[in-house]
Short mmCIF file of N, CA and C in Angstrom, two decimals:
data_model
loop_
_atom_site.label_atom_id
_atom_site.label_comp_id
_atom_site.label_asym_id
_atom_site.label_seq_id
_atom_site.Cartn_x
_atom_site.Cartn_y
_atom_site.Cartn_z
N GLU A 1 0.93 -1.56 -0.21
CA GLU A 1 0.00 -0.03 0.04
C GLU A 1 1.07 0.93 0.20
N PHE A 2 2.20 1.06 -0.02
CA PHE A 2 2.96 2.48 0.30
C PHE A 2 3.03 3.19 -0.49
N ALA A 3 3.53 2.77 -1.98
CA ALA A 3 3.99 3.57 -3.41
C ALA A 3 2.65 3.03 -4.27
N LEU A 4 1.86 1.76 -4.00
CA LEU A 4 1.18 1.80 -5.61
C LEU A 4 -0.45 2.65 -4.99
N ARG A 5 -0.46 3.46 -5.66
CA ARG A 5 -1.78 4.02 -6.30
C ARG A 5 -2.40 4.38 -7.30
N LYS A 6 -3.41 4.32 -7.72
CA LYS A 6 -3.90 4.27 -8.78
C LYS A 6 -3.64 5.61 -9.56
N ARG A 7 -3.45 5.80 -10.81
CA ARG A 7 -3.20 6.98 -11.36
C ARG A 7 -4.41 7.43 -12.14
N GLY A 8 -4.28 8.98 -11.54
CA GLY A 8 -5.86 9.67 -12.30
C GLY A 8 -6.20 9.93 -13.70
N LEU A 9 -7.27 9.60 -14.08
CA LEU A 9 -7.58 10.06 -15.17
C LEU A 9 -6.76 11.49 -15.91
N VAL A 10 -7.35 12.35 -14.69
CA VAL A 10 -6.94 13.92 -15.52
C VAL A 10 -5.48 13.79 -15.75
N GLY A 11 -4.63 13.05 -14.97
CA GLY A 11 -3.44 13.08 -15.53
C GLY A 11 -3.04 12.26 -16.77
N HIS A 12 -3.55 11.56 -17.03
CA HIS A 12 -3.32 10.62 -17.81
C HIS A 12 -3.80 11.25 -19.20
N PHE A 13 -5.14 11.70 -19.18
CA PHE A 13 -5.44 12.35 -20.20
C PHE A 13 -5.17 13.42 -20.68
N GLY A 14 -4.80 14.06 -19.67
CA GLY A 14 -4.31 15.62 -19.78
C GLY A 14 -2.86 15.81 -20.39
N LEU A 15 -2.22 14.56 -20.03
CA LEU A 15 -1.21 14.59 -20.48
C LEU A 15 -0.89 13.88 -21.94
N ASN A 16 -1.60 13.00 -22.71
CA ASN A 16 -2.28 12.92 -23.78
C ASN A 16 -2.62 13.84 -24.87
N PHE A 17 -3.51 14.52 -24.16
CA PHE A 17 -4.21 16.57 -24.94
C PHE A 17 -3.32 17.27 -25.11
N ALA A 18 -2.62 17.37 -24.23
CA ALA A 18 -1.10 17.99 -24.08
C ALA A 18 -0.08 17.84 -25.27
N LEU A 19 -0.10 16.54 -25.41
CA LEU A 19 0.95 16.40 -26.36
C LEU A 19 0.51 16.22 -27.97
N MET A 20 -0.74 15.79 -27.66
CA MET A 20 -1.74 16.00 -29.08
C MET A 20 -2.12 17.40 -29.60
N SER A 21 -2.34 18.40 -28.50
CA SER A 21 -2.02 19.75 -29.19
C SER A 21 -0.53 20.48 -29.38
N GLN A 22 0.06 19.93 -29.06
CA GLN A 22 1.40 20.28 -29.42
C GLN A 22 2.02 19.92 -30.26
N ILE A 23 1.77 19.07 -30.82
CA ILE A 23 1.76 18.23 -32.42
C ILE A 23 0.90 18.85 -33.43
N ILE A 24 -0.25 19.49 -33.28
CA ILE A 24 -0.90 20.12 -33.78
C ILE A 24 -0.48 21.74 -33.82
N PHE A 25 -0.20 22.30 -32.58
CA PHE A 25 0.06 23.74 -32.68
C PHE A 25 1.42 24.19 -33.72
N THR A 26 2.32 22.98 -33.35
CA THR A 26 3.87 23.04 -34.10
C THR A 26 3.73 22.49 -35.56
N THR A 27 2.19 22.25 -36.03
CA THR A 27 2.32 21.66 -37.23
C THR A 27 1.84 23.37 -37.67
N LEU A 28 0.70 23.92 -37.00
CA LEU A 28 0.27 25.33 -37.45
C LEU A 28 1.47 26.41 -37.85
N VAL A 29 2.06 26.41 -36.58
CA VAL A 29 3.68 27.18 -36.45
C VAL A 29 4.41 27.34 -37.83
N MET A 30 4.51 25.72 -38.04
CA MET A 30 5.35 25.75 -39.56
C MET A 30 4.78 25.97 -40.85
N ALA A 31 3.41 25.75 -40.54
CA ALA A 31 2.97 26.18 -41.98
C ALA A 31 2.43 27.74 -42.11
N SER A 32 2.18 28.09 -41.01
CA SER A 32 2.19 29.94 -40.78
C SER A 32 3.22 30.43 -41.18
N ASN A 33 4.66 29.82 -41.11
CA ASN A 33 5.99 30.30 -40.89
C ASN A 33 6.37 30.33 -42.62
N VAL A 34 5.64 29.67 -43.51
CA VAL A 34 5.71 29.48 -45.14
C VAL A 34 4.81 30.46 -45.50
N SER A 35 3.73 30.93 -44.63
CA SER A 35 3.37 31.85 -44.83
C SER A 35 3.27 32.82 -44.68
N ILE A 36 4.39 33.56 -44.09
CA ILE A 36 4.93 34.96 -43.41
C ILE A 36 6.08 34.70 -44.62
N HIS A 37 6.55 33.65 -44.83
CA HIS A 37 8.14 34.45 -45.49
C HIS A 37 7.68 34.10 -46.85
N GLN A 38 6.20 34.05 -46.91
CA GLN A 38 5.70 34.43 -48.50
C GLN A 38 5.60 35.66 -48.76
N SER A 39 4.50 35.93 -47.41
CA SER A 39 4.21 37.56 -47.40
C SER A 39 4.76 39.01 -46.56
N SER A 40 5.61 38.45 -46.00
CA SER A 40 6.65 38.82 -44.80
C SER A 40 5.40 39.85 -44.01
N VAL A 41 4.18 39.12 -43.28
CA VAL A 41 3.71 39.61 -43.16
C VAL A 41 2.75 38.96 -41.75
N SER A 42 2.87 38.97 -40.30
CA SER A 42 2.74 38.29 -38.94
C SER A 42 1.15 38.30 -39.34
N THR A 43 0.29 37.05 -39.23
CA THR A 43 -1.33 36.88 -39.46
C THR A 43 -1.22 36.62 -37.90
N PRO A 44 -2.47 36.91 -37.91
CA PRO A 44 -3.34 36.52 -36.34
C PRO A 44 -3.05 34.64 -36.15
N LEU A 45 -3.11 34.08 -37.34
CA LEU A 45 -2.90 32.34 -37.25
C LEU A 45 -1.93 32.37 -36.80
N HIS A 46 -0.37 32.97 -37.16
CA HIS A 46 0.68 32.78 -36.53
C HIS A 46 1.04 33.38 -35.23
N LEU A 47 0.53 34.26 -34.56
CA LEU A 47 0.71 34.61 -33.49
C LEU A 47 -0.91 33.79 -31.91
N LEU A 48 -1.51 32.84 -32.93
CA LEU A 48 -2.25 32.15 -32.05
C LEU A 48 -1.48 30.69 -32.14
N SER A 49 -0.87 30.02 -33.29
CA SER A 49 -0.55 28.97 -33.37
C SER A 49 0.75 29.39 -32.15
N ILE A 50 1.77 30.24 -32.09
CA ILE A 50 3.07 30.02 -31.33
C ILE A 50 2.19 29.88 -29.72
N VAL A 51 1.18 31.01 -29.52
CA VAL A 51 0.84 30.33 -28.22
C VAL A 51 0.42 29.72 -27.92
N GLY A 52 -0.68 28.39 -28.85
CA GLY A 52 -0.52 27.74 -28.58
C GLY A 52 0.24 26.78 -28.29
N ALA A 53 1.18 27.19 -29.13
CA ALA A 53 2.57 25.57 -28.91
C ALA A 53 3.22 26.14 -27.43
N ALA A 54 3.16 27.27 -27.41
CA ALA A 54 4.06 27.53 -26.07
C ALA A 54 3.49 27.03 -24.96
N SER A 55 1.66 27.10 -25.19
CA SER A 55 1.10 26.69 -23.61
C SER A 55 0.91 25.29 -23.79
N SER A 56 0.87 24.81 -24.71
CA SER A 56 0.85 23.10 -24.64
C SER A 56 2.15 22.35 -24.22
N ALA A 57 2.93 22.80 -24.84
CA ALA A 57 4.37 22.58 -24.25
C ALA A 57 4.51 22.73 -22.99
N LEU A 58 4.18 23.62 -22.05
CA LEU A 58 4.19 24.06 -21.11
C LEU A 58 3.43 22.97 -20.27
N ALA A 59 1.26 22.71 -20.60
CA ALA A 59 1.16 22.34 -20.12
C ALA A 59 1.50 20.61 -20.20
N TRP A 60 2.17 20.14 -21.02
CA TRP A 60 2.80 19.09 -21.00
C TRP A 60 3.74 19.07 -20.25
N ILE A 61 4.72 19.82 -20.09
CA ILE A 61 5.96 20.14 -18.57
C ILE A 61 4.69 19.92 -17.69
N CYS A 62 3.90 20.85 -17.29
CA CYS A 62 3.38 20.89 -15.88
C CYS A 62 2.58 19.25 -15.36
N PHE A 63 1.94 18.39 -16.26
CA PHE A 63 1.61 17.68 -16.13
C PHE A 63 2.64 16.36 -16.01
N SER A 64 3.62 16.30 -16.66
CA SER A 64 5.10 15.67 -16.75
C SER A 64 5.96 15.87 -15.05
N LEU A 65 5.77 17.38 -14.70
CA LEU A 65 5.93 17.51 -13.20
C LEU A 65 5.88 17.17 -12.24
N SER A 66 4.12 17.14 -12.22
CA SER A 66 3.35 16.66 -11.36
C SER A 66 3.49 15.23 -11.24
N LYS A 67 3.26 14.00 -12.24
CA LYS A 67 3.77 12.98 -12.08
C LYS A 67 4.84 12.73 -11.50
N SER A 68 5.92 12.90 -12.07
CA SER A 68 7.11 12.89 -11.60
C SER A 68 7.27 13.09 -9.95
N TRP A 69 6.42 14.46 -9.76
CA TRP A 69 6.94 14.99 -8.29
C TRP A 69 6.05 13.77 -7.71
N LEU A 70 4.98 12.98 -7.95
CA LEU A 70 4.02 12.47 -7.07
C LEU A 70 4.95 11.04 -6.76
N ILE A 71 5.52 10.58 -7.80
CA ILE A 71 6.37 9.17 -8.23
C ILE A 71 7.38 9.67 -7.02
N TYR A 72 8.12 10.61 -7.31
CA TYR A 72 9.15 10.88 -6.47
C TYR A 72 8.09 11.28 -4.56
N TYR A 73 7.49 11.75 -4.45
CA TYR A 73 7.24 11.93 -3.08
C TYR A 73 6.77 10.75 -2.63
N ARG A 74 5.86 9.93 -3.09
CA ARG A 74 5.72 8.75 -2.70
C ARG A 74 6.84 7.36 -2.85
N GLU A 75 8.08 7.66 -3.41
CA GLU A 75 9.48 7.14 -3.02
C GLU A 75 9.76 7.05 -2.06
N ARG A 76 9.71 8.62 -1.49
CA ARG A 76 10.48 8.98 -0.41
C ARG A 76 9.47 8.56 0.95
N TRP A 77 8.12 8.78 1.03
CA TRP A 77 7.36 8.39 1.72
C TRP A 77 7.73 7.11 2.71
N SER A 78 7.68 6.06 1.38
CA SER A 78 7.70 4.90 1.62
C SER A 78 8.79 4.57 1.95
N TYR A 79 9.85 5.24 2.12
CA TYR A 79 11.40 4.39 2.58
C TYR A 79 10.97 4.96 3.87
N HIS A 80 10.88 6.58 4.24
CA HIS A 80 10.94 7.22 5.50
C HIS A 80 9.78 6.47 6.38
N THR A 81 8.51 5.67 5.71
CA THR A 81 7.74 4.94 6.45
C THR A 81 8.29 4.07 7.05
N LEU A 82 8.65 3.11 6.09
CA LEU A 82 9.57 1.50 6.42
C LEU A 82 10.50 2.09 7.47
N GLN A 83 11.29 2.88 7.12
CA GLN A 83 12.59 3.31 8.30
C GLN A 83 12.28 3.15 9.24
N SER A 84 11.13 4.25 9.36
CA SER A 84 10.50 4.52 10.70
C SER A 84 10.14 3.45 11.80
N GLU A 85 9.33 2.57 11.00
CA GLU A 85 8.74 0.85 11.22
C GLU A 85 10.39 0.45 11.98
N TRP A 86 11.08 0.20 11.53
CA TRP A 86 12.40 -0.07 11.79
C TRP A 86 12.86 0.14 12.82
N TYR A 87 12.85 1.58 12.89
CA TYR A 87 13.50 2.56 14.31
C TYR A 87 12.48 2.12 15.27
N LYS A 88 11.60 2.24 15.07
CA LYS A 88 10.35 2.01 16.72
C LYS A 88 10.38 0.34 17.13
N ILE A 89 11.38 -0.65 16.08
CA ILE A 89 11.28 -1.65 16.33
C ILE A 89 12.46 -1.81 17.38
N ILE A 90 13.38 -1.34 16.73
CA ILE A 90 15.07 -0.59 17.50
C ILE A 90 14.92 -0.11 18.89
N ARG A 91 14.22 1.49 18.62
CA ARG A 91 14.19 2.28 19.56
C ARG A 91 12.73 2.31 19.80
N ASP A 92 12.36 3.00 21.43
CA ASP A 92 11.12 2.93 21.62
C ASP A 92 11.05 4.91 21.29
N ASP A 93 12.00 5.62 21.37
CA ASP A 93 11.43 6.92 21.60
C ASP A 93 11.61 7.51 19.82
N THR A 94 11.88 6.52 18.79
CA THR A 94 11.43 7.07 17.67
C THR A 94 10.21 7.39 17.15
N THR A 95 9.77 8.75 16.66
CA THR A 95 8.41 9.17 16.20
C THR A 95 8.36 9.33 14.99
N ALA A 96 7.83 8.93 13.87
CA ALA A 96 7.88 9.20 12.70
C ALA A 96 7.13 10.39 12.22
N ALA A 97 6.93 11.17 13.06
CA ALA A 97 6.05 12.76 13.39
C ALA A 97 7.84 13.68 12.78
N ASP A 98 8.86 13.45 12.96
CA ASP A 98 9.92 13.90 12.62
C ASP A 98 10.45 14.14 11.62
N ASN A 99 9.94 13.44 10.55
CA ASN A 99 10.41 13.38 9.10
C ASN A 99 9.06 14.12 8.39
N TRP A 100 9.72 15.26 7.56
CA TRP A 100 9.13 15.54 6.62
C TRP A 100 8.20 15.26 5.47
N TYR A 101 8.53 13.99 5.21
CA TYR A 101 7.50 13.33 4.03
C TYR A 101 6.35 12.58 4.77
N ILE A 102 6.67 12.56 5.91
CA ILE A 102 5.67 11.91 6.81
C ILE A 102 4.73 12.41 7.34
N ARG A 103 5.05 13.47 7.87
CA ARG A 103 4.24 14.64 8.29
C ARG A 103 3.64 15.68 7.37
N ASN A 104 4.33 15.80 6.13
CA ASN A 104 3.03 16.30 4.95
C ASN A 104 2.64 15.70 3.77
N ASN A 105 2.81 14.11 4.14
CA ASN A 105 2.10 13.40 3.79
C ASN A 105 0.87 13.72 2.48
N HIS A 106 -0.13 14.28 3.61
CA HIS A 106 -2.02 14.60 3.22
C HIS A 106 -1.53 16.07 2.23
N LYS A 107 -0.42 16.38 2.39
CA LYS A 107 -0.59 17.61 1.29
C LYS A 107 0.38 17.24 0.32
N TYR A 108 1.39 17.34 0.29
CA TYR A 108 2.29 17.18 -1.05
C TYR A 108 2.38 15.68 -1.67
N GLY A 109 1.90 14.67 -0.99
CA GLY A 109 1.38 13.79 -1.49
C GLY A 109 -0.02 12.84 -2.04
N SER A 110 -0.11 14.35 -2.06
CA SER A 110 -2.00 13.85 -2.69
C SER A 110 -1.77 14.37 -4.03
N SER A 111 -2.57 13.39 -4.68
CA SER A 111 -2.87 14.00 -6.07
C SER A 111 -3.59 15.07 -6.36
N VAL A 112 -4.44 15.53 -5.78
CA VAL A 112 -5.87 16.19 -5.65
C VAL A 112 -4.78 17.78 -5.59
N TYR A 113 -3.86 18.20 -4.74
CA TYR A 113 -3.27 19.16 -3.89
C TYR A 113 -2.37 19.47 -4.96
N VAL A 114 -0.94 18.00 -5.17
CA VAL A 114 -0.56 18.63 -6.71
C VAL A 114 -0.80 18.70 -7.73
N THR A 115 -2.05 18.07 -8.40
CA THR A 115 -3.02 18.66 -9.92
C THR A 115 -2.94 19.92 -9.60
N ARG A 116 -3.81 20.23 -8.28
CA ARG A 116 -4.10 21.84 -8.06
C ARG A 116 -3.17 22.84 -8.12
N PHE A 117 -1.51 22.76 -7.71
CA PHE A 117 -0.61 23.04 -7.23
C PHE A 117 0.14 23.62 -8.52
N PHE A 118 0.12 22.38 -9.80
CA PHE A 118 0.50 22.69 -10.43
C PHE A 118 -0.44 23.36 -11.75
N THR A 119 -1.65 23.45 -11.42
CA THR A 119 -2.34 24.02 -12.34
C THR A 119 -2.41 25.58 -12.10
N ILE A 120 -2.17 25.43 -11.20
CA ILE A 120 -2.30 27.32 -10.54
C ILE A 120 -0.75 27.91 -10.94
N TYR A 121 0.34 27.29 -10.81
CA TYR A 121 1.51 27.29 -11.53
C TYR A 121 1.54 27.52 -13.02
N TYR A 122 0.85 26.51 -13.48
CA TYR A 122 0.64 26.56 -15.28
C TYR A 122 0.27 27.89 -15.75
N CYS A 123 -1.15 28.35 -14.45
CA CYS A 123 -1.94 29.39 -14.74
C CYS A 123 -0.80 30.80 -15.13
N VAL A 124 -0.31 30.61 -13.77
CA VAL A 124 0.97 31.67 -13.67
C VAL A 124 1.90 31.82 -15.24
N CYS A 125 2.31 30.94 -14.92
CA CYS A 125 3.20 30.78 -16.72
C CYS A 125 2.80 31.21 -17.37
N LEU A 126 0.97 30.27 -18.09
CA LEU A 126 0.59 30.95 -19.01
C LEU A 126 0.74 32.47 -19.27
N ALA A 127 -0.22 33.01 -18.23
CA ALA A 127 0.16 34.46 -17.69
C ALA A 127 1.02 35.12 -18.08
N ILE A 128 2.04 34.73 -17.96
CA ILE A 128 3.74 35.80 -18.00
C ILE A 128 3.90 35.61 -19.43
N ASN A 129 3.81 34.11 -20.34
CA ASN A 129 3.79 34.25 -21.37
C ASN A 129 3.28 35.11 -22.52
N ALA A 130 1.67 34.95 -21.85
CA ALA A 130 1.18 35.77 -22.85
C ALA A 130 1.04 37.47 -22.48
N PHE A 131 1.50 37.59 -21.45
CA PHE A 131 2.06 39.13 -21.41
C PHE A 131 3.39 39.65 -22.36
N GLY A 132 4.27 38.68 -22.36
CA GLY A 132 5.59 38.37 -23.07
C GLY A 132 5.13 38.84 -24.56
N GLY A 133 4.42 37.85 -24.94
CA GLY A 133 4.19 37.62 -25.94
C GLY A 133 3.15 39.06 -26.67
N ALA A 134 2.28 39.48 -26.15
CA ALA A 134 1.97 40.29 -26.09
C ALA A 134 2.24 41.77 -26.42
N ALA A 135 3.07 41.96 -25.12
CA ALA A 135 4.50 43.40 -25.17
C ALA A 135 5.07 42.97 -26.59
N GLY A 136 5.47 41.98 -26.85
CA GLY A 136 6.56 41.85 -27.69
C GLY A 136 5.44 42.30 -29.26
N ALA A 137 4.63 41.68 -29.25
CA ALA A 137 3.76 41.52 -30.70
C ALA A 137 3.13 43.10 -30.63
N PHE A 138 3.18 44.02 -29.52
CA PHE A 138 2.21 45.73 -30.00
C PHE A 138 3.87 46.47 -29.65
N GLY A 139 5.54 46.24 -29.60
CA GLY A 139 6.23 46.64 -29.16
C GLY A 139 6.06 47.37 -28.40
N TRP A 140 5.57 47.03 -27.16
CA TRP A 140 5.91 47.68 -26.04
C TRP A 140 7.58 47.17 -25.54
N VAL A 141 8.23 45.97 -25.84
CA VAL A 141 9.21 45.88 -24.99
C VAL A 141 9.90 45.02 -26.39
N HIS A 142 11.76 45.26 -25.99
CA HIS A 142 12.82 44.49 -26.58
C HIS A 142 12.41 43.40 -27.11
N ALA A 143 12.86 42.68 -28.24
CA ALA A 143 12.48 41.01 -28.79
C ALA A 143 13.49 40.46 -27.34
N ALA A 144 14.50 41.45 -26.85
CA ALA A 144 15.15 40.27 -26.05
C ALA A 144 14.33 40.08 -24.49
N ILE A 145 13.78 40.63 -24.06
CA ILE A 145 13.09 40.83 -22.86
C ILE A 145 11.70 39.95 -23.64
N GLU A 146 10.89 40.22 -24.51
CA GLU A 146 10.14 39.22 -25.01
C GLU A 146 10.40 37.81 -25.00
N THR A 147 11.59 37.47 -25.38
CA THR A 147 11.99 35.87 -25.00
C THR A 147 12.32 35.79 -23.85
N MET A 148 12.71 36.64 -22.75
CA MET A 148 12.68 36.03 -21.76
C MET A 148 11.56 36.13 -20.72
N PHE A 149 10.67 36.88 -21.28
CA PHE A 149 9.15 36.31 -20.68
C PHE A 149 8.40 35.21 -20.92
N ILE A 150 8.98 34.26 -22.31
CA ILE A 150 8.45 33.26 -22.86
C ILE A 150 9.37 32.71 -22.59
N ALA A 151 10.63 32.55 -22.38
CA ALA A 151 11.31 31.26 -22.05
C ALA A 151 11.59 30.94 -20.77
N GLY A 152 11.51 31.90 -20.31
CA GLY A 152 12.04 31.92 -18.55
C GLY A 152 11.02 31.03 -17.83
N PRO A 153 9.64 30.85 -18.00
CA PRO A 153 8.91 29.73 -17.24
C PRO A 153 9.09 28.63 -17.73
N MET A 154 9.18 28.67 -18.78
CA MET A 154 9.58 27.08 -19.88
C MET A 154 10.68 26.63 -19.36
N LEU A 155 11.88 27.52 -19.26
CA LEU A 155 13.07 27.52 -18.59
C LEU A 155 13.04 26.66 -16.85
N LEU A 156 12.29 27.41 -16.34
CA LEU A 156 12.05 27.06 -15.18
C LEU A 156 11.19 25.73 -14.57
N SER A 157 10.17 25.42 -15.79
CA SER A 157 9.73 24.26 -15.38
C SER A 157 10.43 23.23 -15.87
N VAL A 158 11.23 23.08 -16.79
CA VAL A 158 12.29 22.15 -17.67
C VAL A 158 13.33 21.78 -16.00
N THR A 159 13.69 22.17 -15.56
CA THR A 159 14.52 22.69 -14.68
C THR A 159 13.90 22.32 -13.35
N LEU A 160 12.88 22.52 -13.16
CA LEU A 160 12.14 21.33 -11.70
C LEU A 160 12.02 20.11 -12.60
N TYR A 161 11.72 20.16 -13.83
CA TYR A 161 11.15 18.69 -13.82
C TYR A 161 12.56 17.48 -14.02
N LEU A 162 13.17 18.50 -14.49
CA LEU A 162 14.95 17.52 -14.22
C LEU A 162 15.50 17.53 -12.97
N CYS A 163 15.04 18.50 -12.04
CA CYS A 163 15.84 17.99 -10.53
C CYS A 163 14.89 16.80 -10.13
N VAL A 164 13.96 16.75 -10.06
CA VAL A 164 13.06 16.00 -9.86
C VAL A 164 13.03 14.47 -10.09
N ILE A 165 13.36 14.21 -11.94
CA ILE A 165 13.92 13.22 -12.31
C ILE A 165 14.94 12.73 -11.88
N CYS A 166 16.00 13.42 -11.64
CA CYS A 166 16.86 12.94 -11.14
C CYS A 166 17.41 12.82 -9.68
N LYS A 167 16.51 13.66 -8.73
CA LYS A 167 16.58 13.29 -7.65
C LYS A 167 15.78 11.69 -7.20
N THR A 168 14.65 11.74 -8.03
CA THR A 168 14.21 10.41 -8.13
C THR A 168 15.01 8.90 -8.69
N THR A 169 15.69 9.18 -9.48
CA THR A 169 16.52 7.85 -9.97
C THR A 169 17.61 7.49 -9.28
N ARG A 170 18.41 8.78 -8.75
CA ARG A 170 19.25 8.83 -7.82
C ARG A 170 19.35 8.00 -6.43
N PHE A 171 17.72 7.68 -5.85
CA PHE A 171 17.54 7.71 -4.52
C PHE A 171 17.23 6.25 -4.50
N LYS A 172 18.64 5.33 -4.18
CA LYS A 172 18.33 3.79 -4.51
C LYS A 172 19.06 3.10 -3.26
N LEU A 173 17.96 3.77 -2.26
CA LEU A 173 18.55 3.23 -0.81
C LEU A 173 17.43 2.22 -0.31
N ILE A 174 16.73 1.69 -1.40
CA ILE A 174 15.87 0.41 -1.20
C ILE A 174 15.64 -0.05 -2.38
N ASP A 175 15.55 -1.57 -2.13
CA ASP A 175 15.51 -2.13 -3.62
C ASP A 175 14.30 -2.35 -4.53
N ASP A 176 14.07 -1.24 -4.35
CA ASP A 176 12.98 -0.59 -5.72
C ASP A 176 11.44 -2.18 -5.60
N PRO A 177 10.90 -2.27 -4.16
CA PRO A 177 10.13 -3.68 -4.50
C PRO A 177 9.02 -3.44 -4.92
N PHE A 178 8.72 -1.75 -5.05
CA PHE A 178 7.27 -2.12 -5.48
C PHE A 178 7.00 -0.90 -7.06
N LEU A 179 8.54 -1.14 -7.77
CA LEU A 179 9.15 -0.38 -9.39
C LEU A 179 8.54 0.79 -9.29
N ILE A 180 9.44 1.38 -8.39
CA ILE A 180 9.13 2.87 -8.54
C ILE A 180 10.11 3.66 -9.66
N HIS A 181 11.36 2.65 -9.26
CA HIS A 181 12.53 3.30 -10.46
C HIS A 181 12.14 2.82 -11.83
N TRP A 182 11.85 1.81 -12.16
CA TRP A 182 10.78 1.23 -13.37
C TRP A 182 10.03 2.04 -13.96
N GLU A 183 8.89 2.40 -13.16
CA GLU A 183 8.12 3.53 -13.72
C GLU A 183 8.60 4.59 -14.04
N ALA A 184 9.59 5.56 -12.95
CA ALA A 184 10.13 6.98 -13.18
C ALA A 184 10.76 6.45 -14.52
N LYS A 185 11.81 5.89 -15.03
CA LYS A 185 12.73 5.42 -15.86
C LYS A 185 11.84 5.24 -17.13
N LEU A 186 10.26 4.65 -16.84
CA LEU A 186 9.70 4.24 -18.17
C LEU A 186 8.94 5.67 -18.80
N HIS A 187 8.94 6.74 -17.75
CA HIS A 187 8.13 7.76 -17.87
C HIS A 187 8.75 9.26 -18.55
N SER A 188 10.11 9.19 -18.11
CA SER A 188 10.88 9.94 -18.13
C SER A 188 11.77 10.03 -19.68
#
């Protein structure tokens, strides 16, 4: 029961939907780039396709990040729960409430909380992307600043994702009885 929990359908279908929309919007970006080179005028379809491609890529990263965080957290929680059980056998004064993972399992181990957190994070990143894109389209800011507004949240999300993946696959203190490492490697 430690790390085995059924995955939610929202995460599964959300990840698939984000990947399909990424494919569609990337195709639209390439098609609109061809039309821009022919007419040298940016069209609303081009701007919409860039915003759609960026938002779907960010959505895919946020879905992957929430899934990877839950795998990482459940792995750590399982390890510390098992370790706490052994310490209780050896010493009577050890309490499981001293560990951060065990204390905060109801919050950071909950798929509802993690999904809500990364949805809010996604909306904030999307707002920053939209502001940067609009400011660049209307000429309010320089192109380098526009790129920072658009690429900054994406790079932060990718960095967080890579950190969680590296910490999950690096943590091999247990013998992986619940196939957590296998699942993490399969999905990353």
